Amino acid sequence: MAYSDNPNHKKIIDCVLEQNAKLFQNLGIDSSRSDYEKAKVAERQKLRRIIDLDPEKIMRLVKDSLDD
């Protein structure tokens, strides 16, 4: 089931996306390049854990993270 078809999947995906946003929110001007890289790696790991909920959407998000 896709993100928009299943409220439980939507809730889980939204929670992970919120956690990922907080990873980057906590980085500041004084953060090193490696801090940003670590956040990107953590972001992709979290997304891959929930890929079975909506593979198309999650793979798009992972690809976007890799393109940055």
XYZ file of C-alpha atoms in Angstrom:
68
model
C 0.000 0.000 0.000
C 1.144 3.488 -0.765
C 1.618 6.460 1.527
C -1.766 7.965 0.697
C -3.682 4.669 0.877
C -2.797 3.543 4.385
C -3.086 5.881 7.377
C -0.805 3.690 9.510
C 1.953 3.720 6.877
C 1.496 7.465 6.445
C 1.914 8.018 10.178
C 5.117 5.946 10.301
C 6.592 7.598 7.217
C 5.711 11.066 8.521
C 7.366 10.250 11.849
C 10.585 9.145 10.130
C 10.556 12.229 7.905
C 10.143 14.416 10.993
C 13.078 12.669 12.689
C 15.174 13.191 9.572
C 14.274 16.873 9.447
C 15.385 17.232 13.071
C 18.754 15.681 12.187
C 19.427 18.596 9.856
C 17.703 21.181 12.057
C 20.225 20.489 14.783
C 23.144 21.200 12.457
C 24.377 24.748 12.379
C 26.924 27.005 10.802
C 29.570 25.604 13.151
C 28.874 21.998 12.095
C 31.543 20.301 10.044
C 31.125 18.752 6.636
C 31.417 15.325 8.248
C 28.506 16.182 10.572
C 26.361 16.823 7.511
C 27.561 13.605 5.881
C 26.747 11.626 9.034
C 23.248 13.145 9.056
C 22.746 12.154 5.410
C 23.846 8.586 6.150
C 21.508 8.396 9.157
C 18.693 9.819 7.029
C 19.114 7.128 4.368
C 19.385 4.360 6.970
C 16.086 5.413 8.544
C 14.405 5.583 5.158
C 15.654 2.142 4.143
C 14.192 0.632 7.317
C 10.710 1.641 6.192
C 11.095 1.022 2.452
C 8.533 -1.783 2.530
C 5.776 0.705 3.446
C 5.983 2.596 0.138
C 8.974 1.521 -1.976
C 8.429 4.070 -4.741
C 8.224 7.081 -2.421
C 11.070 5.966 -0.153
C 13.420 5.185 -3.051
C 12.725 8.648 -4.463
C 13.626 10.180 -1.086
C 16.802 8.083 -0.817
C 17.808 9.062 -4.350
C 17.191 12.738 -3.563
C 19.411 12.408 -0.498
C 22.178 10.902 -2.597
C 21.897 13.680 -5.193
C 22.601 16.439 -2.644
